[in-house]
Coordinates of N, CA and C in Angstrom, one line a residue:
M1 N 32.2 -17.0 -21.0 CA 30.5 -16.1 -20.9 C 29.6 -16.4 -19.7
N2 N 29.7 -15.2 -19.6 CA 28.0 -15.3 -18.1 C 26.6 -15.4 -18.8
T3 N 26.0 -16.9 -17.9 CA 24.7 -17.1 -18.6 C 23.6 -16.3 -17.8
P4 N 22.7 -15.7 -18.7 CA 21.6 -15.0 -17.7 C 21.4 -16.3 -16.7
S5 N 20.9 -15.8 -15.4 CA 20.0 -16.3 -14.6 C 18.5 -17.3 -14.7
S6 N 18.6 -16.0 -15.7 CA 16.9 -16.2 -16.0 C 17.0 -18.0 -17.0
L7 N 18.1 -18.1 -17.3 CA 18.0 -19.4 -18.1 C 18.5 -20.3 -17.4
T8 N 19.7 -20.4 -16.4 CA 19.9 -20.8 -16.0 C 19.4 -21.8 -14.3
G9 N 18.5 -21.0 -13.9 CA 17.5 -21.1 -13.0 C 19.1 -20.5 -11.5
A10 N 19.6 -20.4 -12.2 CA 20.9 -19.9 -10.7 C 20.3 -18.6 -10.2
P11 N 20.0 -18.5 -9.0 CA 19.9 -17.6 -7.5 C 19.9 -16.0 -8.9
M12 N 18.9 -15.1 -9.0 CA 19.5 -13.8 -9.7 C 20.4 -13.0 -8.7
D13 N 20.9 -12.3 -9.8 CA 21.7 -11.0 -9.7 C 20.8 -9.6 -9.9
I14 N 20.5 -9.4 -9.2 CA 19.7 -7.9 -9.3 C 21.1 -6.3 -8.5
P15 N 21.7 -6.4 -9.4 CA 22.6 -5.0 -8.9 C 22.2 -4.4 -8.4
F16 N 20.9 -3.5 -8.2 CA 20.2 -2.2 -7.3 C 18.8 -2.6 -7.5
P17 N 18.0 -2.2 -6.7 CA 18.2 -3.0 -4.8 C 18.6 -3.9 -4.4
G18 N 18.4 -4.4 -5.3 CA 19.1 -6.7 -4.4 C 17.4 -7.2 -4.6
R19 N 17.8 -8.3 -4.5 CA 16.5 -9.2 -4.0 C 15.8 -9.3 -2.8
W20 N 16.2 -8.7 -2.2 CA 15.5 -8.2 -0.8 C 15.2 -7.2 -0.7
I21 N 15.8 -6.7 -0.6 CA 15.4 -5.1 -0.4 C 13.5 -4.8 -2.4
G22 N 13.9 -5.7 -3.7 CA 13.7 -5.1 -4.1 C 12.3 -5.8 -3.8
G23 N 12.6 -7.2 -3.6 CA 10.8 -8.4 -3.4 C 10.3 -7.7 -2.1
V24 N 10.8 -7.2 -1.1 CA 10.2 -6.7 -1.0 C 9.1 -5.6 -0.6
T25 N 9.8 -4.4 -0.8 CA 9.2 -3.2 -1.4 C 8.2 -4.1 -2.5
L26 N 9.0 -4.6 -3.2 CA 7.2 -5.3 -4.5 C 6.5 -5.2 -4.0
I27 N 6.2 -6.0 -2.5 CA 4.9 -6.3 -2.0 C 4.2 -5.2 -1.0
V28 N 5.3 -4.8 0.0 CA 4.3 -3.8 0.9 C 4.8 -2.1 0.0
G29 N 4.9 -2.4 -0.8 CA 5.2 -0.6 -1.2 C 4.0 -0.1 -2.2
P30 N 2.6 -1.1 -2.7 CA 1.9 -0.9 -3.9 C 0.6 -1.1 -2.2
V31 N 0.7 -2.1 -2.2 CA 0.0 -2.5 -0.7 C -0.6 -1.1 0.7
I32 N 1.0 -0.3 0.4 CA 1.2 1.4 1.9 C 0.7 1.9 1.2
M33 N 0.8 1.9 -0.1 CA 0.7 3.5 -0.9 C -1.1 3.1 -1.3
S34 N -1.9 2.1 -1.6 CA -2.9 1.7 -1.6 C -3.8 1.4 -0.1
A35 N -3.1 1.4 0.7 CA -3.2 2.3 2.5 C -4.3 3.3 2.7
G36 N -2.4 4.0 1.7 CA -2.6 5.4 2.4 C -3.8 6.5 1.4
Y37 N -3.9 5.5 0.7 CA -5.3 6.0 -0.4 C -6.3 5.9 0.3
L38 N -6.9 4.9 0.8 CA -7.6 3.9 1.5 C -8.0 5.4 2.9
L39 N -7.1 5.6 3.6 CA -7.2 6.4 4.6 C -7.3 7.3 4.7
R40 N -6.6 8.7 3.3 CA -7.5 9.8 3.4 C -8.5 10.1 2.4
H41 N -9.0 8.9 2.0 CA -10.7 8.5 1.7 C -11.5 8.7 3.3
L42 N -11.1 7.8 3.7 CA -12.2 7.1 5.0 C -11.6 8.6 5.8
S43 N -10.5 9.1 6.3 CA -10.4 10.3 7.0 C -11.8 11.2 6.8
T44 N -11.8 11.9 5.6 CA -13.4 12.9 5.1 C -14.3 12.5 5.8
V45 N -14.4 11.1 4.6 CA -16.1 10.8 5.2 C -16.0 10.4 6.3
T46 N -15.0 10.1 7.8 CA -15.3 10.2 8.6 C -15.5 11.0 9.2
A47 N -14.7 12.1 9.2 CA -14.4 13.5 10.5 C -15.4 14.1 9.8
L48 N -15.8 14.5 8.7 CA -16.7 15.3 8.0 C -17.8 15.1 8.4
T49 N -18.9 16.2 8.7 CA -20.5 15.8 8.7 C -21.1 16.0 7.5
P50 N -22.7 15.7 7.2 CA -22.4 15.3 5.5 C -22.6 16.5 5.7
Q51 N -23.4 17.4 6.2 CA -23.2 19.4 5.8 C -21.3 19.9 4.6
Q52 N -21.0 19.0 5.8 CA -20.0 20.1 5.8 C -18.6 18.9 4.2
Q53 N -19.4 17.8 4.0 CA -19.0 17.1 2.9 C -19.1 17.8 2.0
A54 N -20.8 18.4 1.5 CA -21.2 19.0 1.0 C -20.7 19.8 0.4
W55 N -20.3 20.8 2.1 CA -19.9 22.0 1.3 C -18.8 22.0 0.5
A56 N -18.0 21.0 1.3 CA -16.3 20.8 0.7 C -16.5 20.3 -0.9
E57 N -17.5 19.3 -1.0 CA -17.5 19.2 -3.0 C -17.7 20.2 -3.8
A58 N -18.9 21.0 -3.0 CA -19.4 22.2 -4.4 C -17.8 22.7 -4.3
Q59 N -16.3 23.3 -3.7 CA -15.2 24.4 -3.7 C -15.0 23.9 -4.9
P60 N -13.8 24.8 -6.2 CA -13.6 24.5 -7.0 C -12.1 23.9 -6.8
F61 N -11.7 23.7 -5.0 CA -10.4 23.0 -5.1 C -11.2 22.2 -3.9
A62 N -10.0 20.8 -3.5 CA -10.6 19.5 -2.7 C -9.5 20.5 -1.5
A63 N -8.4 21.1 -1.9 CA -8.0 21.6 -0.6 C -8.9 22.4 0.8
Y64 N -10.3 22.9 0.1 CA -11.2 23.4 0.8 C -11.3 22.6 1.3
G65 N -11.8 21.2 1.7 CA -12.1 20.5 2.3 C -10.7 19.2 2.8
Q66 N -9.8 19.0 2.7 CA -8.4 18.9 3.0 C -8.1 19.8 4.6
L67 N -8.3 20.5 4.6 CA -7.6 21.9 5.8 C -9.2 21.5 6.5
L68 N -10.2 21.6 6.3 CA -11.4 21.3 7.0 C -11.3 19.7 7.5
T69 N -10.9 19.1 7.1 CA -10.2 17.8 7.5 C -10.1 17.9 8.9
Y70 N -8.5 18.7 8.1 CA -7.1 18.4 9.0 C -8.1 19.3 11.1
T71 N -8.6 20.1 10.6 CA -8.8 21.0 12.1 C -10.1 20.1 12.6
S72 N -10.5 19.7 11.6 CA -11.6 18.6 13.1 C -11.1 17.3 13.2
A73 N -9.7 16.7 12.9 CA -9.6 14.8 12.9 C -8.1 15.2 12.2
P74 N -7.6 16.0 13.6 CA -6.3 15.9 12.4 C -5.2 15.0 13.0
A75 N -5.2 13.8 13.9 CA -4.1 12.8 14.6 C -4.8 11.4 12.5
L76 N -5.9 11.7 12.8 CA -6.3 10.9 11.8 C -6.1 10.9 9.9
L77 N -5.8 12.1 9.5 CA -5.5 13.0 8.7 C -3.6 12.6 8.4
T78 N -3.1 12.8 9.3 CA -2.0 13.5 9.7 C -1.0 12.0 9.6
L79 N -1.8 10.4 9.7 CA -2.1 8.9 10.0 C -1.5 8.9 8.6
S80 N -3.0 9.5 7.7 CA -3.2 9.2 6.1 C -2.0 9.9 5.1
Y81 N -2.0 10.7 5.9 CA -0.9 11.7 4.8 C 0.5 11.1 5.3
A82 N 1.1 10.7 5.8 CA 1.9 9.8 6.4 C 2.2 8.3 6.2
V83 N 1.2 7.8 5.8 CA 1.2 5.9 5.1 C 1.6 6.5 3.4
F84 N 0.4 7.9 2.9 CA 0.9 8.1 1.4 C 1.7 8.1 1.4
A85 N 2.6 8.9 2.4 CA 4.3 9.3 2.0 C 5.0 8.4 1.9
L86 N 4.8 7.3 3.2 CA 5.3 5.9 3.2 C 5.4 4.8 1.8
G87 N 4.1 5.0 1.5 CA 3.9 4.4 0.4 C 4.9 4.8 -0.9
A88 N 5.1 6.1 -1.1 CA 5.9 6.5 -2.1 C 7.5 6.6 -2.1
L89 N 7.6 6.8 -1.1 CA 9.6 6.3 -0.8 C 10.1 4.3 -0.7
L90 N 9.1 3.5 -0.9 CA 9.3 1.8 -1.2 C 8.4 1.6 -2.1
L91 N 8.1 2.3 -3.1 CA 7.4 2.7 -4.3 C 8.7 2.8 -5.6
F92 N 9.7 3.2 -5.2 CA 10.8 3.6 -5.2 C 12.1 2.9 -6.2
P93 N 12.4 1.8 -5.3 CA 12.8 0.5 -5.2 C 12.2 -0.4 -5.7
A94 N 10.9 0.0 -5.3 CA 10.6 -1.4 -6.3 C 10.0 -0.8 -7.2
F95 N 10.0 0.2 -7.7 CA 9.5 -0.1 -9.8 C 11.1 0.5 -10.1
V96 N 12.7 0.1 -9.4 CA 13.6 0.2 -9.8 C 13.9 -1.7 -10.0
A97 N 13.6 -1.7 -9.4 CA 13.2 -3.7 -9.0 C 12.8 -3.8 -10.1
L98 N 11.7 -3.7 -10.8 CA 10.6 -4.3 -11.8 C 11.7 -3.9 -12.9
A99 N 12.5 -2.5 -13.5 CA 12.4 -2.1 -14.7 C 13.8 -3.6 -14.5
Q100 N 14.7 -3.9 -13.4 CA 15.6 -4.7 -13.0 C 15.4 -6.2 -13.9
Q101 N 14.0 -6.7 -13.9 CA 13.0 -7.6 -13.9 C 13.1 -7.4 -15.7
V102 N 12.5 -6.9 -15.9 CA 12.2 -6.5 -17.4 C 12.9 -6.2 -18.0
G103 N 14.4 -5.6 -17.6 CA 15.1 -5.1 -18.8 C 14.8 -4.4 -19.7
G104 N 16.6 -4.2 -21.1 CA 16.5 -2.8 -21.5 C 16.0 -1.5 -21.3
H105 N 16.8 -0.6 -22.1 CA 16.2 0.8 -21.6 C 15.1 1.1 -21.9
L106 N 14.0 0.5 -22.8 CA 12.6 1.5 -23.3 C 12.0 1.1 -21.1
A107 N 12.7 -0.3 -20.5 CA 12.5 -0.3 -18.6 C 13.4 0.7 -18.3
Y108 N 14.7 0.8 -18.4 CA 15.0 2.0 -17.4 C 14.0 3.4 -17.2
W109 N 14.2 3.9 -18.7 CA 14.0 5.3 -18.5 C 12.1 5.7 -18.1
G110 N 11.6 3.7 -18.2 CA 10.1 4.0 -17.7 C 10.0 4.1 -15.8
A111 N 11.1 3.5 -15.6 CA 11.4 3.6 -14.1 C 12.2 4.8 -13.3
T112 N 12.9 5.3 -14.3 CA 13.7 6.6 -13.7 C 12.7 8.1 -13.9
L113 N 11.4 7.7 -14.6 CA 10.3 9.0 -14.7 C 9.6 8.6 -13.5
L114 N 9.2 7.5 -13.1 CA 8.4 7.0 -12.6 C 8.8 7.7 -11.1
V115 N 10.5 7.4 -10.5 CA 11.3 7.7 -9.4 C 10.7 9.5 -9.1
I116 N 11.4 10.2 -10.5 CA 11.4 11.1 -10.5 C 9.7 11.3 -9.8
G117 N 9.0 11.2 -10.5 CA 6.8 11.6 -10.2 C 7.3 10.8 -8.8
L118 N 8.0 10.1 -8.1 CA 7.9 10.1 -6.3 C 8.4 11.4 -5.8
F119 N 9.4 12.0 -5.9 CA 10.3 12.4 -5.8 C 9.4 14.1 -5.6
A120 N 8.6 14.1 -6.8 CA 7.5 15.0 -7.1 C 6.4 15.0 -5.3
R121 N 5.9 13.6 -5.5 CA 5.3 13.6 -4.0 C 5.6 13.8 -3.2
L122 N 6.7 14.1 -2.6 CA 7.0 14.0 -1.8 C 7.3 16.0 -1.1
Y123 N 7.7 16.1 -2.3 CA 7.7 17.6 -1.7 C 5.9 18.1 -2.3
F124 N 5.3 17.3 -2.5 CA 3.9 18.0 -2.7 C 3.4 17.9 -0.8
A125 N 4.2 16.3 -0.3 CA 3.7 15.8 0.9 C 4.4 17.4 2.2
G126 N 5.2 17.5 1.8 CA 6.2 18.7 2.8 C 5.0 20.3 2.1
A127 N 4.7 20.4 1.5 CA 3.5 21.2 1.1 C 2.3 20.8 2.1
D128 N 1.7 19.9 2.3 CA 1.1 19.3 2.4 C 0.7 20.0 4.4
Q129 N 2.3 19.8 4.5 CA 1.8 18.9 5.9 C 2.4 20.6 6.3
T130 N 2.8 21.4 5.8 CA 3.2 22.6 5.9 C 1.8 23.8 6.0
A131 N 1.1 23.4 5.8 CA -0.8 23.9 4.7 C -1.3 23.5 6.2
F132 N -1.0 22.0 6.4 CA -2.3 21.2 7.9 C -1.3 22.5 9.1
Q133 N 0.1 22.2 9.0 CA 0.5 23.2 10.2 C 0.3 24.4 10.4
L134 N -0.1 25.2 9.3 CA -0.2 26.4 9.6 C -1.4 27.0 10.4
T135 N -3.3 25.9 9.8 CA -4.3 26.1 10.5 C -3.7 26.4 12.2
E136 N -3.1 25.3 12.7 CA -2.7 25.7 13.6 C -2.4 26.7 14.4
V137 N -1.6 27.2 13.9 CA -0.8 29.3 13.9 C -2.0 30.1 13.9
I138 N -2.4 30.0 12.3 CA -3.3 30.8 12.3 C -5.0 31.2 12.0
G139 N -5.5 29.4 12.3 CA -6.5 29.4 11.9 C -6.8 29.2 11.0
L140 N -8.0 28.6 10.6 CA -9.0 27.8 9.5 C -8.3 28.5 8.6
D141 N -9.8 29.7 8.7 CA -10.0 30.4 7.7 C -9.3 31.1 7.5
Q142 N -8.1 31.4 8.1 CA -6.4 32.6 8.1 C -5.7 31.6 7.0
A143 N -5.6 30.9 7.5 CA -5.0 29.9 7.1 C -5.5 29.4 5.5
T144 N -7.0 28.9 5.4 CA -7.3 28.7 3.9 C -7.4 30.0 2.9
S145 N -7.6 31.0 3.3 CA -7.4 32.2 2.1 C -5.8 32.0 2.0
A146 N -5.0 32.2 2.9 CA -3.9 32.8 3.0 C -3.7 31.2 1.4
I147 N -3.8 30.0 1.6 CA -3.6 28.8 0.6 C -3.6 29.0 -0.4
M148 N -4.5 29.8 -0.2 CA -5.8 29.4 -2.4 C -5.1 30.6 -2.3
K149 N -4.8 31.6 -1.8 CA -4.3 32.9 -3.1 C -3.0 32.8 -3.2
E150 N -2.5 31.7 -2.1 CA -0.9 31.1 -3.3 C -0.9 29.5 -3.7
Y151 N -1.6 29.0 -3.8 CA -2.2 27.6 -4.2 C -1.2 27.5 -5.9
V152 N -1.8 28.4 -6.3 CA -1.1 27.6 -8.3 C 0.5 27.7 -7.6
D153 N 1.7 29.0 -7.5 CA 2.6 28.4 -7.1 C 3.4 28.2 -5.6
I154 N 2.5 27.0 -4.8 CA 2.7 26.4 -3.6 C 2.9 25.2 -4.5
S155 N 1.8 25.3 -5.3 CA 1.7 23.7 -5.9 C 2.5 22.9 -6.8
Y156 N 2.7 24.1 -7.8 CA 3.5 24.0 -8.9 C 5.4 24.3 -8.4
G157 N 6.1 24.6 -7.2 CA 7.3 24.7 -6.5 C 8.1 25.6 -7.5
P158 N 8.9 26.1 -6.9 CA 9.8 26.7 -6.9 C 10.9 26.8 -7.9
W159 N 11.1 27.5 -9.4 CA 10.5 27.1 -11.0 C 10.1 26.0 -11.4
R160 N 8.9 25.7 -11.2 CA 7.8 24.7 -11.6 C 8.9 23.5 -11.3
V161 N 9.4 23.5 -10.7 CA 10.6 21.4 -10.8 C 9.1 20.4 -10.9
P162 N 8.3 20.6 -9.2 CA 7.6 19.5 -8.6 C 7.1 19.6 -9.2
V163 N 6.2 20.0 -10.2 CA 5.1 20.3 -11.3 C 5.5 19.2 -12.3
W164 N 7.1 19.4 -12.7 CA 7.3 19.3 -14.1 C 7.8 17.6 -13.6
A165 N 8.3 17.2 -12.5 CA 8.6 16.0 -12.3 C 7.6 14.8 -11.9
S166 N 6.1 15.7 -12.1 CA 5.3 15.7 -10.9 C 4.3 14.9 -12.6
V167 N 4.9 14.7 -14.4 CA 4.7 14.1 -15.3 C 5.2 12.6 -15.5
G168 N 6.5 12.5 -14.9 CA 7.0 11.7 -15.0 C 5.8 10.4 -14.5
Q169 N 5.1 10.5 -13.6 CA 4.5 9.4 -13.5 C 4.1 8.4 -13.9
Y170 N 3.5 9.6 -15.0 CA 2.9 9.8 -16.3 C 3.0 9.2 -17.7
A171 N 4.6 9.2 -17.8 CA 5.1 8.7 -18.9 C 5.5 7.6 -18.6
G172 N 6.3 7.9 -16.9 CA 7.2 6.2 -16.6 C 6.4 5.4 -16.3
S173 N 5.1 5.3 -16.4 CA 4.5 4.1 -16.6 C 4.1 3.8 -17.7
L174 N 3.8 4.6 -18.3 CA 3.8 4.2 -20.0 C 4.9 3.3 -20.8
L175 N 6.0 3.4 -20.3 CA 7.1 2.9 -21.1 C 7.2 2.0 -19.9
L176 N 6.9 1.4 -18.8 CA 7.8 0.6 -18.1 C 6.9 -0.6 -18.4
A177 N 5.2 0.4 -18.5 CA 3.6 -0.9 -18.8 C 4.6 -1.7 -19.8
I178 N 5.2 -0.5 -20.8 CA 5.1 -1.4 -22.7 C 5.8 -2.3 -22.0
A179 N 7.5 -1.8 -21.7 CA 8.5 -2.4 -21.7 C 8.2 -4.2 -21.0
A180 N 7.8 -4.1 -20.4 CA 7.2 -5.4 -19.6 C 5.8 -6.0 -20.0
W181 N 5.9 -5.5 -20.9 CA 4.3 -6.3 -21.8 C 5.5 -7.0 -23.6
R182 N 5.7 -5.9 -23.5 CA 6.8 -6.2 -24.6 C 7.9 -7.4 -24.0
S183 N 7.9 -7.6 -23.4 CA 9.4 -8.2 -22.5 C 8.6 -9.8 -22.2
G184 N 7.5 -9.7 -21.8 CA 6.8 -11.1 -22.0 C 6.3 -11.3 -20.1
L185 N 6.8 -10.7 -19.2 CA 7.0 -10.3 -18.2 C 5.6 -10.8 -17.2
F186 N 4.8 -8.9 -18.0 CA 3.7 -9.2 -17.5 C 2.8 -9.5 -18.8
G187 N 1.8 -9.9 -18.7 CA 1.0 -10.2 -19.2 C 0.1 -8.6 -19.6
T188 N -0.6 -8.7 -20.4 CA -1.2 -7.4 -21.5 C -2.4 -6.6 -19.7
A189 N -3.0 -7.9 -18.4 CA -4.0 -7.5 -17.9 C -3.1 -6.7 -16.8
R190 N -1.6 -7.2 -16.3 CA -1.5 -6.5 -15.2 C -0.5 -5.5 -15.7
A191 N 0.0 -4.9 -17.2 CA 0.8 -4.2 -18.0 C -0.2 -2.6 -17.9
V192 N -1.9 -3.5 -18.4 CA -2.6 -2.3 -17.9 C -2.9 -2.2 -16.4
M193 N -3.1 -2.6 -15.4 CA -2.6 -2.0 -14.3 C -1.5 -1.3 -13.7
L194 N -0.9 -1.1 -14.1 CA 0.3 -0.8 -14.0 C 0.3 0.6 -14.3
L195 N -0.2 0.6 -15.5 CA -0.1 2.0 -16.2 C -2.0 2.7 -15.4
L196 N -2.7 2.2 -15.6 CA -3.9 3.0 -14.6 C -3.6 3.1 -13.2
A197 N -2.6 2.6 -12.5 CA -1.7 3.1 -11.2 C -1.2 4.6 -11.6
G198 N -0.4 4.7 -12.4 CA 0.0 5.5 -13.4 C -0.6 6.5 -13.2
G199 N -2.2 6.7 -12.9 CA -2.7 8.0 -14.0 C -3.2 8.8 -13.2
T200 N -3.4 8.4 -11.5 CA -3.2 8.7 -10.8 C -3.3 10.6 -10.4
W201 N -3.7 11.2 -9.8 CA -3.5 12.5 -9.7 C -2.1 12.8 -8.4
M202 N -1.7 14.2 -9.1 CA -0.8 14.6 -8.2 C -0.9 15.8 -7.5
G203 N 0.3 16.3 -6.8 CA -0.5 17.5 -6.1 C -0.9 17.9 -4.7
V204 N -1.2 19.0 -4.6 CA -0.7 19.3 -2.9 C -2.4 19.5 -2.3
L205 N -2.8 19.2 -1.4 CA -3.9 19.2 -0.7 C -5.0 17.7 -1.3
K206 N -4.9 17.4 -2.0 CA -6.0 16.8 -3.0 C -6.8 15.4 -1.7
G207 N -8.4 15.4 -2.6 CA -8.6 14.1 -2.0 C -8.5 13.1 -2.2
A208 N -9.2 12.1 -1.9 CA -8.3 10.5 -2.1 C -10.2 10.2 -2.5
S209 N -10.7 8.7 -3.3 CA -11.6 8.9 -3.7 C -11.3 7.1 -3.6
I210 N -12.8 6.2 -3.8 CA -13.0 4.7 -3.9 C -12.7 4.3 -5.2
P211 N -11.9 5.6 -6.9 CA -12.0 4.5 -7.8 C -10.4 4.3 -7.2
D212 N -9.3 5.6 -6.5 CA -8.2 5.7 -6.7 C -7.7 4.6 -5.8
V213 N -8.7 4.0 -4.8 CA -8.3 3.1 -4.0 C -8.3 1.5 -4.6
L214 N -9.3 1.8 -5.8 CA -9.1 0.6 -6.4 C -8.0 0.3 -7.6
V215 N -7.4 1.7 -8.2 CA -6.9 1.6 -9.5 C -5.6 1.0 -8.2
T216 N -4.6 1.7 -7.2 CA -4.0 1.4 -6.6 C -3.6 -0.3 -5.6
G217 N -5.2 -0.8 -6.0 CA -5.5 -2.6 -5.5 C -4.4 -2.8 -6.8
L218 N -5.2 -2.3 -8.1 CA -4.8 -3.4 -8.5 C -3.5 -3.2 -9.2
L219 N -3.0 -2.0 -8.7 CA -1.0 -1.9 -8.7 C -0.5 -3.1 -7.7
C220 N -1.2 -3.6 -6.8 CA -0.7 -4.9 -5.6 C -0.9 -5.7 -6.6
V221 N -1.9 -6.4 -7.1 CA -2.4 -7.2 -8.0 C -1.1 -7.8 -8.9
A222 N -1.0 -6.6 -8.9 CA 0.0 -6.9 -10.3 C 2.0 -6.9 -9.8
L223 N 2.2 -6.1 -9.1 CA 3.6 -6.4 -8.5 C 3.5 -7.9 -7.4
V224 N 2.7 -7.6 -6.8 CA 3.0 -8.1 -5.2 C 3.7 -10.3 -5.6
P225 N 3.0 -10.1 -6.7 CA 3.5 -11.3 -7.0 C 4.8 -12.2 -7.6
L226 N 5.8 -10.7 -8.0 CA 6.6 -11.0 -8.4 C 7.4 -10.5 -7.1
G227 N 7.0 -9.8 -6.5 CA 7.5 -9.5 -5.2 C 7.9 -10.8 -5.3
A228 N 7.4 -11.3 -4.5 CA 7.2 -13.3 -4.2 C 7.9 -13.7 -4.7
R229 N 8.4 -13.8 -6.3 CA 9.0 -14.3 -7.3 C 10.0 -14.5 -6.7
M230 N 10.5 -13.1 -6.1 CA 12.2 -12.7 -6.3 C 12.5 -13.1 -4.8
L231 N 11.6 -12.9 -4.0 CA 11.7 -13.5 -2.8 C 12.4 -15.5 -2.6
R232 N 11.7 -15.4 -3.6 CA 12.0 -16.9 -3.5 C 13.3 -17.4 -4.3
D233 N 14.0 -16.6 -4.6 CA 14.7 -17.0 -5.3 C 14.7 -17.4 -6.8
R234 N 13.0 -16.7 -7.0 CA 13.2 -17.5 -8.7 C 13.2 -16.8 -9.9
P235 N 13.8 -17.0 -11.5 CA 13.7 -16.2 -12.4 C 12.5 -15.9 -12.5
P236 N 12.3 -14.8 -12.8 CA 11.2 -14.1 -13.7 C 10.5 -15.4 -14.2
A237 N 9.1 -14.8 -14.3 CA 7.8 -16.1 -15.5 C 7.8 -15.5 -16.6
T238 N 8.6 -15.4 -17.5 CA 8.2 -14.8 -19.2 C 7.5 -15.9 -19.6
T239 N 6.6 -15.3 -20.7 CA 5.7 -16.1 -21.8 C 6.4 -16.0 -22.9
G240 N 7.7 -15.2 -23.5 CA 7.5 -14.7 -24.9 C 7.3 -14.2 -25.3
R241 N 6.9 -13.8 -26.3 CA 5.8 -13.0 -27.4 C 4.7 -12.6 -26.4
P242 N 4.4 -11.5 -25.9 CA 2.9 -10.7 -25.6 C 1.9 -10.9 -26.6
K243 N 0.8 -11.5 -25.4 CA -0.4 -11.8 -26.7 C -1.2 -10.4 -26.2
A244 N -2.6 -10.5 -26.8 CA -3.3 -9.3 -26.9 C -3.7 -9.8 -25.4
L245 N -4.8 -10.6 -25.4 CA -5.3 -11.1 -24.2 C -4.3 -12.6 -23.0
S246 N -3.6 -10.9 -22.1 CA -3.2 -13.0 -21.0 C -2.4 -12.0 -19.8
W247 N -2.1 -12.8 -18.5 CA -1.6 -12.6 -18.0 C -0.8 -11.5 -17.3

């Protein structure tokens, strides 16, 4: 009979994505995603004048301000969106590795829904890039008018598959946070951090705020130590029965 490595102290056997990929992405994935939020916030703050920022904040959707920001600082905004998309890609194996460490159907369902939500983020990234390129072809005013006229259909996607997939982020983070807490892998604090990070916005041409940066920073606090343990080839540290107040 095989004995679990978490009981024997033997090297962890993680089928997918493996110890190295899982450990590295648990560390760099949330860090890069947090950097993407930070860059999206800073690009708007630095590229727009106070008057332009006031105008953008008065609009019904953040898309107006994001398109204006792109025309003012295309390289900086492109960088911020690229880093953001890279963070979403790296969180795919990170969430799978977390579910493997937690174990159980609840964790697997949570990770699956979270990954589906990440796929939605990549669809939104493609829509963002298309919108930005459109401003270079027909100009800011015409591009903004055309995009906002069709904004709902662009955001929802074909057959509304992307927008339904985005729900997976919220449901998945809840299930995975509960599973990690019940297993004792995460205490209450880290489970709440994972849950809060799953509540960040989804959609096309969204701006980022300081709270978004802080929330994804909490995700770094929750996941990075686990990634470091995996790279050191140590079994996950569990506390047994979960407590109401615990790390």
